[in-house]
Short mmCIF file of C-alpha atoms in Angstrom, two decimals:
data_model
loop_
_atom_site.label_atom_id
_atom_site.label_comp_id
_atom_site.label_asym_id
_atom_site.label_seq_id
_atom_site.Cartn_x
_atom_site.Cartn_y
_atom_site.Cartn_z
CA ALA A 26 -39.00 4.70 31.03
CA PRO A 27 -38.86 4.27 27.16
CA LEU A 28 -35.91 2.45 25.67
CA LEU A 29 -33.54 2.85 22.78
CA GLY A 30 -32.40 0.17 20.65
CA ASN A 31 -29.15 -0.23 22.68
CA GLY A 32 -31.12 -0.50 25.91
CA ASP A 33 -30.69 2.98 27.12
CA LYS A 34 -33.60 4.79 29.08
CA ILE A 35 -34.87 8.03 27.75
CA GLU A 36 -35.42 10.33 30.57
CA LEU A 37 -37.93 13.33 29.91
CA VAL A 38 -36.93 16.76 31.34
CA ILE A 39 -40.22 19.05 31.10
CA GLU A 40 -40.42 22.92 31.05
CA ASP A 41 -43.44 24.84 30.91
CA ASP A 42 -42.57 27.98 28.96
CA GLN A 43 -46.37 29.10 28.84
CA ASN A 44 -45.86 29.76 25.06
CA GLN A 45 -43.78 33.04 26.05
CA PRO A 46 -40.71 33.48 23.93
CA GLU A 47 -38.62 34.97 26.52
CA GLN A 48 -39.56 31.97 28.87
CA THR A 49 -38.74 29.49 25.89
CA VAL A 50 -35.20 31.08 25.62
CA SER A 51 -34.83 30.58 29.36
CA ALA A 52 -35.89 27.05 29.49
CA LEU A 53 -33.58 26.06 26.57
CA LYS A 54 -30.62 27.58 28.28
CA ARG A 55 -31.44 25.48 31.44
CA MET A 56 -32.26 22.30 29.65
CA ALA A 57 -28.95 22.44 27.53
CA ASN A 58 -26.60 23.81 30.14
CA GLU A 59 -27.97 22.41 33.54
CA ASP A 60 -29.83 19.28 32.49
CA LYS A 61 -27.57 18.27 29.76
CA VAL A 62 -30.40 17.18 27.47
CA SER A 63 -29.47 15.37 24.31
CA ALA A 64 -32.41 17.20 22.21
CA VAL A 65 -35.50 19.36 22.65
CA LEU A 66 -39.12 18.89 21.54
CA LEU A 67 -40.73 22.37 21.32
CA MET A 68 -44.48 22.47 21.47
CA SER A 69 -44.65 26.06 21.53
CA THR A 70 -45.86 28.14 18.76
CA SER A 71 -44.19 30.11 15.94
CA ALA A 72 -42.95 33.11 18.08
CA SER A 73 -41.26 31.02 20.71
CA ALA A 74 -39.72 28.94 17.89
CA LEU A 75 -38.29 31.87 16.24
CA ALA A 76 -37.06 33.28 19.49
CA VAL A 77 -34.66 30.33 20.07
CA ARG A 78 -33.42 29.92 16.57
CA SER A 79 -29.99 31.62 17.23
CA LEU A 80 -29.60 30.06 20.59
CA ALA A 81 -29.96 26.64 19.25
CA ASP A 82 -27.25 27.24 16.74
CA ASN A 83 -25.09 28.96 19.17
CA ILE A 84 -25.16 25.99 21.70
CA LYS A 85 -25.69 23.41 19.00
CA ILE A 86 -28.59 21.51 20.45
CA PRO A 87 -31.11 19.79 18.02
CA VAL A 88 -34.65 21.26 18.33
CA LEU A 89 -37.62 19.52 16.83
CA ALA A 90 -40.40 22.22 16.44
CA MET A 91 -43.70 20.16 16.88
CA LEU A 92 -46.34 22.74 15.70
CA ALA A 93 -44.61 26.11 14.83
CA THR A 94 -45.24 26.79 11.22
CA HIS A 95 -43.68 30.07 10.43
CA PRO A 96 -41.74 29.59 7.17
CA ASP A 97 -38.65 31.53 8.59
CA ILE A 98 -38.18 29.14 11.52
CA THR A 99 -35.45 27.02 9.78
CA LEU A 100 -33.99 29.99 7.88
CA ASP A 101 -30.10 30.33 8.15
CA ASN A 102 -30.10 27.92 11.06
CA ASN A 103 -28.80 24.45 11.47
CA TYR A 104 -30.24 23.14 14.65
CA ILE A 105 -33.89 23.79 14.46
CA SER A 106 -36.15 21.60 12.44
CA GLN A 107 -39.98 21.43 11.87
CA LEU A 108 -42.18 18.50 12.17
CA VAL A 109 -45.01 20.19 10.43
CA PHE A 110 -45.65 21.94 7.13
CA ASP A 111 -44.88 25.65 7.25
CA ASP A 112 -47.24 28.57 6.42
CA THR A 113 -46.14 28.96 2.94
CA SER A 114 -47.67 25.44 2.24
CA GLN A 115 -50.57 25.83 4.22
CA GLY A 116 -51.59 29.08 2.75
CA THR A 117 -51.19 28.00 -0.80
CA VAL A 118 -53.26 24.91 0.02
CA ALA A 119 -55.97 27.01 1.51
CA ALA A 120 -56.28 29.31 -1.40
CA LEU A 121 -56.43 26.53 -3.82
CA PHE A 122 -59.19 24.49 -1.90
CA VAL A 123 -61.27 27.67 -1.80
CA MET A 124 -60.91 28.29 -5.51
CA ASP A 125 -60.83 24.59 -6.94
CA GLU A 126 -63.10 22.67 -4.43
CA LEU A 127 -65.41 25.34 -2.95
CA LEU A 128 -65.47 27.29 -6.34
CA LEU A 129 -65.54 30.49 -4.20
CA GLU A 130 -63.75 33.56 -6.05
CA ARG A 131 -64.35 36.43 -3.48
CA ALA A 132 -62.81 36.19 -0.09
CA ALA A 133 -62.11 38.58 2.67
CA VAL A 134 -59.09 38.13 5.09
CA LEU A 135 -59.34 38.84 8.80
CA THR A 136 -55.97 38.80 10.41
CA SER A 137 -54.05 39.47 13.54
CA PRO A 138 -51.09 41.76 12.81
CA ASP A 139 -49.39 41.09 16.18
CA SER A 140 -49.03 37.43 15.44
CA GLN A 141 -46.20 36.45 13.06
CA HIS A 142 -47.96 32.96 12.23
CA SER A 143 -51.27 34.92 11.31
CA THR A 144 -49.22 37.51 9.17
CA ALA A 145 -47.37 34.82 7.30
CA LEU A 146 -50.33 32.91 6.51
CA THR A 147 -52.36 36.07 5.35
CA ALA A 148 -49.65 36.95 2.93
CA GLU A 149 -49.36 33.60 1.40
CA PHE A 150 -53.32 33.11 0.92
CA ILE A 151 -53.61 36.55 -0.60
CA ARG A 152 -50.61 35.91 -3.01
CA LYS A 153 -51.82 32.44 -4.08
CA PHE A 154 -55.52 33.25 -4.20
CA GLN A 155 -55.05 36.45 -6.39
CA SER A 156 -52.72 34.57 -8.72
CA VAL A 157 -55.27 31.98 -9.47
CA GLY A 158 -58.01 34.75 -10.26
CA GLY A 159 -59.61 35.02 -6.84
CA VAL A 160 -60.63 38.61 -5.62
CA VAL A 161 -59.66 39.54 -2.10
CA THR A 162 -62.57 42.05 -1.21
CA ASP A 163 -60.80 43.43 1.92
CA THR A 164 -58.19 42.59 4.41
CA VAL A 165 -59.21 43.48 8.10
CA LEU A 166 -56.58 43.96 10.65
CA LEU A 167 -57.91 42.78 14.07
CA GLY A 168 -57.14 44.52 17.25
CA GLU A 169 -58.49 45.48 20.52
CA GLY A 170 -62.07 47.07 20.36
CA ASN A 171 -62.94 45.65 16.82
CA ALA A 172 -66.43 46.13 15.78
CA TYR A 173 -66.95 42.74 14.27
CA VAL A 174 -70.75 43.38 13.36
CA ASP A 175 -70.07 46.65 11.46
CA LYS A 176 -67.13 45.41 9.55
CA LEU A 177 -68.91 41.92 8.66
CA LYS A 178 -71.81 43.97 7.26
CA GLU A 179 -69.33 45.88 5.14
CA LEU A 180 -67.83 42.52 3.95
CA ARG A 181 -71.46 41.10 3.12
CA ASP A 182 -72.18 44.22 1.11
CA LYS A 183 -69.08 43.72 -1.05
CA LYS A 184 -70.44 40.22 -2.03
CA THR A 185 -67.80 38.35 -0.03
CA ASP A 186 -68.24 34.57 -0.31
CA LEU A 187 -65.88 33.45 2.18
CA LEU A 188 -63.88 34.46 5.13
CA TYR A 189 -60.23 33.34 5.77
CA LEU A 190 -59.46 33.35 9.21
CA PRO A 191 -55.87 32.64 10.27
CA VAL A 192 -56.61 33.84 13.84
CA LYS A 193 -56.87 32.48 17.45
CA ALA A 194 -59.75 30.30 18.47
CA ARG A 195 -61.29 33.23 20.62
CA GLU A 196 -61.21 35.60 17.61
CA LEU A 197 -62.73 33.02 15.46
CA ILE A 198 -65.58 32.34 17.94
CA ALA A 199 -66.35 36.03 18.29
CA ILE A 200 -66.39 36.58 14.57
CA GLU A 201 -68.80 33.63 14.10
CA LYS A 202 -71.11 35.13 16.77
CA ALA A 203 -71.09 38.38 14.98
CA THR A 204 -71.94 36.68 11.60
CA ARG A 205 -74.80 35.03 13.14
CA GLU A 206 -75.95 38.44 14.73
CA ILE A 207 -76.41 39.98 11.27
CA ASP A 208 -77.74 36.57 9.88
CA TRP A 209 -75.00 35.90 7.49
CA ASN A 210 -73.71 32.67 6.66
CA PRO A 211 -70.37 32.96 4.67
CA GLU A 212 -67.92 29.88 4.15
CA ILE A 213 -65.20 30.03 6.45
CA MET A 214 -61.53 28.68 6.16
CA ALA A 215 -59.44 28.71 9.27
CA SER A 216 -55.92 27.52 10.06
CA ASP A 217 -54.07 24.73 11.58
CA GLY A 218 -54.71 23.63 15.29
CA LEU A 219 -58.04 25.25 15.56
CA LEU A 220 -60.13 22.39 16.65
CA ALA A 221 -57.49 21.17 19.21
CA THR A 222 -57.47 24.54 20.61
CA VAL A 223 -61.35 24.73 20.99
CA ILE A 224 -61.60 21.25 22.31
CA ASN A 225 -59.13 21.99 24.93
CA ASP A 226 -59.95 25.81 26.03
CA TYR A 227 -63.43 26.41 24.51
CA SER A 228 -65.37 23.05 24.72
CA LYS A 229 -68.55 24.67 25.33
CA GLU A 230 -68.24 26.68 21.84
CA VAL A 231 -67.51 23.84 19.57
CA ALA A 232 -71.13 23.76 18.20
CA LEU A 233 -70.52 27.51 17.00
CA LEU A 234 -67.97 26.42 14.63
CA GLU A 235 -70.24 23.82 12.71
CA GLY A 236 -69.62 23.71 8.98
CA ILE A 237 -66.32 25.51 8.92
CA TYR A 238 -63.23 24.25 6.99
CA ALA A 239 -59.68 24.27 8.52
CA ILE A 240 -56.25 23.12 7.61
CA ASP A 241 -55.03 20.51 9.99
CA PHE A 242 -52.29 18.01 10.55
CA PHE A 243 -54.58 14.81 11.20
CA ALA A 244 -57.95 13.39 10.39
CA SER A 245 -59.29 10.71 12.63
CA ASP A 246 -61.88 9.49 10.11
CA ASP A 247 -59.47 9.25 6.99
CA LYS A 248 -60.18 5.47 6.22
CA SER A 249 -57.00 5.27 3.93
CA LEU A 250 -54.72 5.82 6.82
CA LYS A 251 -52.20 2.95 7.41
CA ARG A 252 -50.75 3.58 10.86
CA SER A 253 -47.48 1.94 11.98
CA THR A 254 -47.48 -0.55 14.81
CA GLN A 255 -45.66 1.73 17.10
CA SER A 256 -47.96 4.51 16.47
CA ARG A 257 -51.02 2.56 17.10
CA LYS A 258 -49.42 1.17 20.27
CA LEU A 259 -48.80 4.64 21.66
CA ALA A 260 -52.27 5.78 20.79
CA LYS A 261 -53.70 2.73 22.62
CA ILE A 262 -51.54 3.55 25.68
CA TYR A 263 -53.03 7.17 25.70
CA ARG A 264 -56.56 6.01 25.53
CA SER A 265 -56.20 3.70 28.29
CA LYS A 266 -54.73 6.39 30.59
CA TYR A 267 -56.64 9.43 29.54
CA ARG A 268 -60.40 9.82 29.20
CA ASP A 269 -60.23 13.15 27.08
CA LYS A 270 -60.54 13.05 23.39
CA PRO A 271 -57.12 13.12 21.79
CA THR A 272 -56.47 16.20 19.65
CA SER A 273 -53.96 17.06 16.96
CA TYR A 274 -51.59 18.38 19.79
CA ILE A 275 -51.58 14.86 21.29
CA ALA A 276 -51.01 13.28 17.89
CA LEU A 277 -48.14 15.67 17.26
CA GLY A 278 -46.58 14.80 20.52
CA ILE A 279 -46.56 11.07 19.61
CA GLU A 280 -45.27 11.86 16.21
CA ALA A 281 -42.40 14.13 17.59
CA TYR A 282 -41.33 11.35 20.12
CA LEU A 283 -41.32 8.66 17.39
CA VAL A 284 -39.33 10.92 14.94
CA LEU A 285 -36.72 11.85 17.68
CA HIS A 286 -36.44 8.26 18.96
CA ASN A 287 -35.77 7.05 15.44
CA ALA A 288 -33.05 9.56 14.97
CA MET A 289 -31.47 8.60 18.44
CA ASN A 290 -31.46 4.85 17.56
CA ARG A 291 -29.49 5.70 14.21
CA CYS A 292 -26.65 7.30 16.21
CA GLN A 293 -23.65 5.20 17.47
CA GLU A 294 -24.04 7.31 20.70
CA PRO A 295 -27.65 8.30 21.14
CA ASP A 296 -26.86 11.14 23.21
CA ASP A 297 -24.64 12.72 20.69
CA ARG A 298 -26.37 16.18 19.85
CA LEU A 299 -24.66 16.54 16.53
CA CYS A 300 -25.70 13.02 15.37
CA ILE A 301 -29.05 13.44 16.34
CA ASN A 302 -29.28 16.74 14.58
CA GLN A 303 -27.93 15.03 11.32
CA MET A 304 -30.20 12.14 11.75
CA LEU A 305 -33.38 14.45 12.27
CA ARG A 306 -32.50 16.38 9.26
CA ASN A 307 -32.17 12.99 7.55
CA THR A 308 -35.74 11.66 8.31
CA GLU A 309 -36.92 10.08 5.20
CA ASN A 310 -40.46 8.52 4.43
CA PHE A 311 -40.85 7.92 8.32
CA GLU A 312 -44.42 6.57 8.94
CA GLY A 313 -46.38 9.10 10.56
CA LEU A 314 -50.04 9.12 11.78
CA VAL A 315 -51.50 10.36 8.50
CA GLY A 316 -48.75 9.47 6.06
CA LYS A 317 -45.01 9.56 5.48
CA ILE A 318 -42.93 12.31 7.06
CA SER A 319 -39.50 13.37 5.72
CA ILE A 320 -37.29 16.30 7.26
CA LEU A 321 -34.93 17.90 4.73
CA GLU A 322 -31.32 18.91 5.28
CA ASN A 323 -32.53 22.34 5.65
CA GLY A 324 -34.89 21.47 8.45
CA LYS A 325 -38.20 21.69 6.59
CA ALA A 326 -40.72 19.00 6.69
CA LYS A 327 -42.48 17.37 3.82
CA ARG A 328 -45.80 15.85 4.89
CA PRO A 329 -49.49 15.64 4.07
CA LEU A 330 -51.75 18.52 4.70
CA ILE A 331 -55.35 17.82 5.61
CA VAL A 332 -58.58 19.66 5.21
CA ASN A 333 -61.27 19.00 7.77
CA THR A 334 -64.75 20.31 8.13
CA ILE A 335 -66.45 20.38 11.56
CA ARG A 336 -69.53 18.26 11.95
CA ASP A 337 -71.39 17.55 15.08
CA ALA A 338 -68.47 19.06 17.05
CA SER A 339 -65.94 16.89 15.50
CA ALA A 340 -63.35 17.17 12.52
CA ARG A 341 -64.53 15.38 9.67
CA PHE A 342 -62.15 14.57 6.76
CA VAL A 343 -62.50 16.19 3.44
CA VAL A 344 -59.17 15.81 1.54
CA LYS A 345 -55.38 15.13 1.94
CA VAL A 346 -52.99 16.96 0.04
CA HIS A 347 -49.40 15.59 -0.47
#
């Protein structure tokens, strides 16, 4: 078992909430009250993180949300913190990249109204894109029975240069297939975690995403990276145990463990929930896998954003934004 600086062993208690908010709430109650865990690493998405905000505060247990990016996760909350950038930062970077780097001025947004993550990204991308002179040709709400081909023909006729797609991997794949069906090749910008999801769940479809851009947490081929000795050691252990290609989800797991380990080591009693929470929210310039990570007193994270493009079924580094 992994050790803390004082020699204490860290015991991992694992619950599978299936990324369902109601199950996340139940799991957090069990872990806090029955298993008496000292802190929680939450690898579910924004809906689950939002569902446990008040509970984490009520029972005073530190929760580090590893991949949830909704901007309201830390709002009016003292015990849930984010490891990653939020949707406000991500939507802003995506809009500026489209305008300043791709030099495209006409974009359409296809969004999932039932997803808080997608809705937040959509609002911020549109706000920022229009503020710098971009034109949003249309905003399309996705749902059951969407006629992608007909809608994409309309967007093409409106001289749309780029599709911004803060949607799930299966929806993006369906949209990409439809663009090929009408022989249209617009630029595409997608959101965080896309490639990791495709590799994990849709590996046979990776080739369909050739050439798209996506905001991401990591870039394996960024030669400027200077990784810590500890992170390199953990990455080596992972490669020795598993044959599958590491994704951004694996990397976030490594970072989250390292950040929590660091916080616990700075407490006189490493199982003191109050102290762990205070130390998490006092994480400053911690050496992550792609740069320094800070977690502010309000639970927000400051870390680099990566823009990747997909080439030969792998993410290729384009630019890092601090």
